[in-house]
Amino acid sequence: MSDRARTRLRSRTRARVRTSSAAGGRVPGALGQLALVLRTPAGAAQPLFGQAPKRWQRALPFVVVGIFVVTLLPVTITVLADDYAVGGGWAGALGVAQTVPLLLAVTRPLPAWLLVLAADTAGAVLLLSADKVAGQSWPWPPMTIIGYLVLMACLGLRESIRTLVGVWLATGVIGTVLSFSAPSGSMNTNALLFVLSGVMLVLTGALRGLGDAQQRVAEQESISEAERARRTLLEERARIARELHDVVAHHMSVITVQADSAPYRVPGMPEPVREEFAAIAASARESLGEMRRLLTVLRGDGAGGAEGADGERAPQPGIDRLQQLVEATVRAGQPVELSLAAGAAGAAPPAVDLSAYRIVQEALANVVRHAPGASTRVSVTVDEDEVLVLVVNGPARDAVVELESSGTGHGLVGMRERVRLTGGTLDTGPLPDGGFRVAARLPLNDPNKEAS
């Protein structure tokens, strides 16, 4: 899968996660949207909430962190200057170094953590020589703890579990090392910050993990849907190829018989001509053998038993069998009317004849599954150029069976493949009254052959 395709898949996946979560969420309104945004992981080069659908949601992290910075900066300077008796210059420098880097945490939380941790450690060392450190919190003053928890929230929503564990352990190690030189009479806040930062990392990391899990599930569902559609298409093509085998084999058998019998039907044929007919017959027999081997591959294995073998040997149906198909559908309880143009049976070549029958068969099967009890009209007309197959059903009178819970899902796929095989066109879609329409135009002459 290319990078562009992977990007499109991730975009569709995130949209699906947002849609499914919004549909199944219990918290309505803005709170529900905010909870959803919290669980949606941001990309490596995006700010927090960068995947949010609304502008105010994308701006929310910057606003919240900005409020903390504007609040903590003057409070930190005041507390350091008044309560710890730190000089005004040093208090201002520490206040800026410990709070302003929080603005970077929205887009680059790990570099912001390194800057803040370095500033907090330098502040703890500077407070060792402060005049009023006795009786105060050390090595982490209250403002430092609040700013550090904001930083931990940004980290937890962005970084991996391994990074979060390393950040948490580094916080504990640095606090423990500083504790060996704790000033007498100070209140050691190392354990408090260690526990609170761990709790914050666990909570925000869990939210990110939930968002990652939902995104992975949605990605797998998208991949599974694509693979299911691809497998359905391949299975339908293989089924069509198996059915067309009988049509092609019939013509090859006729060629073989004609080539073998030509010397007996035309007396006095020169020897070179006899050899030419013999070569044609041999080539036709070899082609039949190759086709049988190909059919064996398409069948997958020969474990179908006698019943499966008889089914494969049965002649392929055509327009002349539509009356029997409609009668069987009516006996099953589905009201169906058939309008078959005079001379339609036998007017089409074998491939078109088979395709017309299968299209009607698939359309009636879809009506039975998805619109039981609906009145249905089947019309087949033939002119000089094409066969027109039209199947129209009204709205269902009984309970409709959901598409996902029944059927193979091959109906429309099979119709499209059969129409594409014959070079025709297919038009399907719902009707204004709740019914459905299937219209297929199958040319009687192969357009590829005419073009060549």
PDB file of C-alpha atoms in Angstrom, residues 169-323:
ATOM      1  CA  LEU A 169      11.003   7.476  36.095  1.00  0.00           C
ATOM      2  CA  ALA A 170      13.218  10.458  35.225  1.00  0.00           C
ATOM      3  CA  THR A 171      10.973  12.684  37.343  1.00  0.00           C
ATOM      4  CA  GLY A 172      11.291  10.338  40.297  1.00  0.00           C
ATOM      5  CA  VAL A 173      15.039   9.897  39.928  1.00  0.00           C
ATOM      6  CA  ILE A 174      15.783  13.626  39.751  1.00  0.00           C
ATOM      7  CA  GLY A 175      13.512  14.318  42.718  1.00  0.00           C
ATOM      8  CA  THR A 176      15.172  11.550  44.728  1.00  0.00           C
ATOM      9  CA  VAL A 177      18.668  12.858  43.959  1.00  0.00           C
ATOM     10  CA  LEU A 178      17.628  16.365  45.006  1.00  0.00           C
ATOM     11  CA  SER A 179      16.097  15.008  48.210  1.00  0.00           C
ATOM     12  CA  PHE A 180      19.535  13.998  49.514  1.00  0.00           C
ATOM     13  CA  SER A 181      20.348  17.682  49.917  1.00  0.00           C
ATOM     14  CA  ALA A 182      16.940  18.829  51.207  1.00  0.00           C
ATOM     15  CA  PRO A 183      17.096  21.993  53.363  1.00  0.00           C
ATOM     16  CA  SER A 184      16.274  21.509  57.008  1.00  0.00           C
ATOM     17  CA  GLY A 185      12.668  22.276  57.877  1.00  0.00           C
ATOM     18  CA  SER A 186      11.384  22.118  54.299  1.00  0.00           C
ATOM     19  CA  MET A 187       8.458  19.969  53.193  1.00  0.00           C
ATOM     20  CA  ASN A 188       9.658  17.397  50.655  1.00  0.00           C
ATOM     21  CA  THR A 189       7.256  17.287  47.715  1.00  0.00           C
ATOM     22  CA  ASN A 190       9.129  14.748  45.607  1.00  0.00           C
ATOM     23  CA  ALA A 191       6.751  11.883  46.422  1.00  0.00           C
ATOM     24  CA  LEU A 192       3.725  14.105  45.814  1.00  0.00           C
ATOM     25  CA  LEU A 193       4.863  15.108  42.328  1.00  0.00           C
ATOM     26  CA  PHE A 194       5.930  11.551  41.544  1.00  0.00           C
ATOM     27  CA  VAL A 195       2.493  10.143  42.411  1.00  0.00           C
ATOM     28  CA  LEU A 196       0.452  12.918  40.812  1.00  0.00           C
ATOM     29  CA  SER A 197       2.464  12.870  37.604  1.00  0.00           C
ATOM     30  CA  GLY A 198       2.059   9.091  37.416  1.00  0.00           C
ATOM     31  CA  VAL A 199      -1.694   9.376  37.842  1.00  0.00           C
ATOM     32  CA  MET A 200      -1.913  12.074  35.159  1.00  0.00           C
ATOM     33  CA  LEU A 201       0.179  10.036  32.733  1.00  0.00           C
ATOM     34  CA  VAL A 202      -1.944   6.942  33.321  1.00  0.00           C
ATOM     35  CA  LEU A 203      -5.216   8.792  32.742  1.00  0.00           C
ATOM     36  CA  THR A 204      -4.162  10.649  29.619  1.00  0.00           C
ATOM     37  CA  GLY A 205      -2.216   7.657  28.295  1.00  0.00           C
ATOM     38  CA  ALA A 206      -5.329   5.505  28.716  1.00  0.00           C
ATOM     39  CA  LEU A 207      -7.367   8.017  26.725  1.00  0.00           C
ATOM     40  CA  ARG A 208      -4.761   7.972  23.971  1.00  0.00           C
ATOM     41  CA  GLY A 209      -4.625   4.171  24.057  1.00  0.00           C
ATOM     42  CA  LEU A 210      -8.398   4.005  23.685  1.00  0.00           C
ATOM     43  CA  GLY A 211      -8.240   6.310  20.678  1.00  0.00           C
ATOM     44  CA  ASP A 212      -5.418   4.270  19.136  1.00  0.00           C
ATOM     45  CA  ALA A 213      -7.369   1.053  19.657  1.00  0.00           C
ATOM     46  CA  GLN A 214     -10.477   2.505  18.038  1.00  0.00           C
ATOM     47  CA  GLN A 215      -8.428   3.745  15.103  1.00  0.00           C
ATOM     48  CA  ARG A 216      -6.777   0.349  14.616  1.00  0.00           C
ATOM     49  CA  VAL A 217     -10.136  -1.409  14.747  1.00  0.00           C
ATOM     50  CA  ALA A 218     -11.568   1.014  12.202  1.00  0.00           C
ATOM     51  CA  GLU A 219      -8.514   0.545   9.956  1.00  0.00           C
ATOM     52  CA  GLN A 220      -8.914  -3.222  10.117  1.00  0.00           C
ATOM     53  CA  GLU A 221     -12.603  -2.881   9.283  1.00  0.00           C
ATOM     54  CA  SER A 222     -11.738  -0.706   6.280  1.00  0.00           C
ATOM     55  CA  ILE A 223      -9.121  -3.196   5.122  1.00  0.00           C
ATOM     56  CA  SER A 224     -11.527  -6.088   5.667  1.00  0.00           C
ATOM     57  CA  GLU A 225     -14.227  -4.344   3.644  1.00  0.00           C
ATOM     58  CA  ALA A 226     -11.809  -3.708   0.790  1.00  0.00           C
ATOM     59  CA  GLU A 227     -10.574  -7.304   0.865  1.00  0.00           C
ATOM     60  CA  ARG A 228     -14.148  -8.601   1.065  1.00  0.00           C
ATOM     61  CA  ALA A 229     -15.149  -6.547  -1.966  1.00  0.00           C
ATOM     62  CA  ARG A 230     -12.083  -7.721  -3.864  1.00  0.00           C
ATOM     63  CA  ARG A 231     -12.724 -11.361  -2.927  1.00  0.00           C
ATOM     64  CA  THR A 232     -16.370 -11.046  -3.936  1.00  0.00           C
ATOM     65  CA  LEU A 233     -15.374  -9.651  -7.312  1.00  0.00           C
ATOM     66  CA  LEU A 234     -12.840 -12.423  -7.937  1.00  0.00           C
ATOM     67  CA  GLU A 235     -15.284 -15.137  -6.882  1.00  0.00           C
ATOM     68  CA  GLU A 236     -17.947 -13.744  -9.178  1.00  0.00           C
ATOM     69  CA  ARG A 237     -15.521 -13.561 -12.097  1.00  0.00           C
ATOM     70  CA  ALA A 238     -14.471 -17.155 -11.464  1.00  0.00           C
ATOM     71  CA  ARG A 239     -18.117 -18.253 -11.372  1.00  0.00           C
ATOM     72  CA  ILE A 240     -18.827 -16.471 -14.653  1.00  0.00           C
ATOM     73  CA  ALA A 241     -15.732 -18.057 -16.197  1.00  0.00           C
ATOM     74  CA  ARG A 242     -16.921 -21.508 -15.131  1.00  0.00           C
ATOM     75  CA  GLU A 243     -20.312 -20.919 -16.716  1.00  0.00           C
ATOM     76  CA  LEU A 244     -18.829 -19.557 -19.957  1.00  0.00           C
ATOM     77  CA  HIS A 245     -16.660 -22.653 -20.186  1.00  0.00           C
ATOM     78  CA  ASP A 246     -19.638 -24.622 -21.475  1.00  0.00           C
ATOM     79  CA  VAL A 247     -20.381 -22.000 -24.116  1.00  0.00           C
ATOM     80  CA  VAL A 248     -16.809 -21.896 -25.421  1.00  0.00           C
ATOM     81  CA  ALA A 249     -16.391 -25.667 -25.139  1.00  0.00           C
ATOM     82  CA  HIS A 250     -19.451 -26.173 -27.314  1.00  0.00           C
ATOM     83  CA  HIS A 251     -18.006 -24.061 -30.125  1.00  0.00           C
ATOM     84  CA  MET A 252     -14.605 -25.757 -29.838  1.00  0.00           C
ATOM     85  CA  SER A 253     -16.271 -29.165 -30.016  1.00  0.00           C
ATOM     86  CA  VAL A 254     -18.117 -28.119 -33.167  1.00  0.00           C
ATOM     87  CA  ILE A 255     -14.829 -26.966 -34.723  1.00  0.00           C
ATOM     88  CA  THR A 256     -13.220 -30.285 -33.849  1.00  0.00           C
ATOM     89  CA  VAL A 257     -16.033 -32.355 -35.337  1.00  0.00           C
ATOM     90  CA  GLN A 258     -16.158 -30.273 -38.520  1.00  0.00           C
ATOM     91  CA  ALA A 259     -12.391 -30.449 -38.996  1.00  0.00           C
ATOM     92  CA  ASP A 260     -12.315 -34.222 -38.427  1.00  0.00           C
ATOM     93  CA  SER A 261     -15.258 -34.913 -40.724  1.00  0.00           C
ATOM     94  CA  ALA A 262     -14.226 -32.564 -43.520  1.00  0.00           C
ATOM     95  CA  PRO A 263     -12.245 -35.222 -45.481  1.00  0.00           C
ATOM     96  CA  TYR A 264     -15.312 -37.522 -45.438  1.00  0.00           C
ATOM     97  CA  ARG A 265     -17.789 -34.803 -46.348  1.00  0.00           C
ATOM     98  CA  VAL A 266     -15.687 -33.408 -49.196  1.00  0.00           C
ATOM     99  CA  PRO A 267     -14.353 -36.283 -51.402  1.00  0.00           C
ATOM    100  CA  GLY A 268     -11.164 -35.867 -53.365  1.00  0.00           C
ATOM    101  CA  MET A 269      -9.603 -33.407 -50.974  1.00  0.00           C
ATOM    102  CA  PRO A 270      -5.875 -32.857 -51.615  1.00  0.00           C
ATOM    103  CA  GLU A 271      -3.454 -34.227 -49.043  1.00  0.00           C
ATOM    104  CA  PRO A 272      -2.165 -30.775 -47.883  1.00  0.00           C
ATOM    105  CA  VAL A 273      -5.764 -29.727 -47.205  1.00  0.00           C
ATOM    106  CA  ARG A 274      -6.388 -32.959 -45.277  1.00  0.00           C
ATOM    107  CA  GLU A 275      -3.304 -32.257 -43.165  1.00  0.00           C
ATOM    108  CA  GLU A 276      -4.500 -28.701 -42.554  1.00  0.00           C
ATOM    109  CA  PHE A 277      -7.889 -29.907 -41.308  1.00  0.00           C
ATOM    110  CA  ALA A 278      -6.156 -32.519 -39.156  1.00  0.00           C
ATOM    111  CA  ALA A 279      -3.984 -29.799 -37.614  1.00  0.00           C
ATOM    112  CA  ILE A 280      -7.089 -27.670 -36.930  1.00  0.00           C
ATOM    113  CA  ALA A 281      -8.782 -30.611 -35.216  1.00  0.00           C
ATOM    114  CA  ALA A 282      -5.687 -31.355 -33.132  1.00  0.00           C
ATOM    115  CA  SER A 283      -5.384 -27.720 -32.067  1.00  0.00           C
ATOM    116  CA  ALA A 284      -9.072 -27.646 -31.136  1.00  0.00           C
ATOM    117  CA  ARG A 285      -8.757 -30.825 -29.047  1.00  0.00           C
ATOM    118  CA  GLU A 286      -5.657 -29.402 -27.323  1.00  0.00           C
ATOM    119  CA  SER A 287      -7.547 -26.191 -26.573  1.00  0.00           C
ATOM    120  CA  LEU A 288     -10.404 -28.215 -25.089  1.00  0.00           C
ATOM    121  CA  GLY A 289      -7.936 -29.998 -22.836  1.00  0.00           C
ATOM    122  CA  GLU A 290      -6.439 -26.709 -21.689  1.00  0.00           C
ATOM    123  CA  MET A 291      -9.901 -25.383 -20.973  1.00  0.00           C
ATOM    124  CA  ARG A 292     -10.745 -28.413 -18.864  1.00  0.00           C
ATOM    125  CA  ARG A 293      -7.571 -27.896 -16.843  1.00  0.00           C
ATOM    126  CA  LEU A 294      -8.436 -24.219 -16.418  1.00  0.00           C
ATOM    127  CA  LEU A 295     -11.919 -25.155 -15.268  1.00  0.00           C
ATOM    128  CA  THR A 296     -10.391 -27.512 -12.690  1.00  0.00           C
ATOM    129  CA  VAL A 297      -8.373 -24.608 -11.300  1.00  0.00           C
ATOM    130  CA  LEU A 298     -11.428 -22.339 -11.181  1.00  0.00           C
ATOM    131  CA  ARG A 299     -13.427 -24.993  -9.335  1.00  0.00           C
ATOM    132  CA  GLY A 300     -10.762 -25.096  -6.647  1.00  0.00           C
ATOM    133  CA  ASP A 301     -10.958 -28.823  -6.016  1.00  0.00           C
ATOM    134  CA  GLY A 302     -12.872 -31.813  -7.235  1.00  0.00           C
ATOM    135  CA  ALA A 303     -14.524 -32.575  -3.902  1.00  0.00           C
ATOM    136  CA  GLY A 304     -17.951 -31.539  -5.050  1.00  0.00           C
ATOM    137  CA  GLY A 305     -19.130 -35.113  -5.261  1.00  0.00           C
ATOM    138  CA  ALA A 306     -21.395 -36.625  -7.867  1.00  0.00           C
ATOM    139  CA  GLU A 307     -24.063 -34.000  -7.345  1.00  0.00           C
ATOM    140  CA  GLY A 308     -21.593 -31.165  -7.949  1.00  0.00           C
ATOM    141  CA  ALA A 309     -20.244 -32.897 -11.041  1.00  0.00           C
ATOM    142  CA  ASP A 310     -23.736 -33.340 -12.464  1.00  0.00           C
ATOM    143  CA  GLY A 311     -24.404 -29.668 -11.794  1.00  0.00           C
ATOM    144  CA  GLU A 312     -21.288 -28.672 -13.723  1.00  0.00           C
ATOM    145  CA  ARG A 313     -22.304 -30.926 -16.652  1.00  0.00           C
ATOM    146  CA  ALA A 314     -25.836 -29.512 -16.792  1.00  0.00           C
ATOM    147  CA  PRO A 315     -26.507 -27.202 -19.768  1.00  0.00           C
ATOM    148  CA  GLN A 316     -26.289 -23.496 -19.013  1.00  0.00           C
ATOM    149  CA  PRO A 317     -29.659 -21.708 -18.860  1.00  0.00           C
ATOM    150  CA  GLY A 318     -30.726 -18.890 -21.114  1.00  0.00           C
ATOM    151  CA  ILE A 319     -33.635 -16.612 -21.934  1.00  0.00           C
ATOM    152  CA  ASP A 320     -35.782 -19.649 -22.793  1.00  0.00           C
ATOM    153  CA  ARG A 321     -35.588 -20.699 -19.119  1.00  0.00           C
ATOM    154  CA  LEU A 322     -36.854 -17.392 -17.704  1.00  0.00           C
ATOM    155  CA  GLN A 323     -40.455 -18.632 -17.612  1.00  0.00           C
TER     156      GLN A 323
END
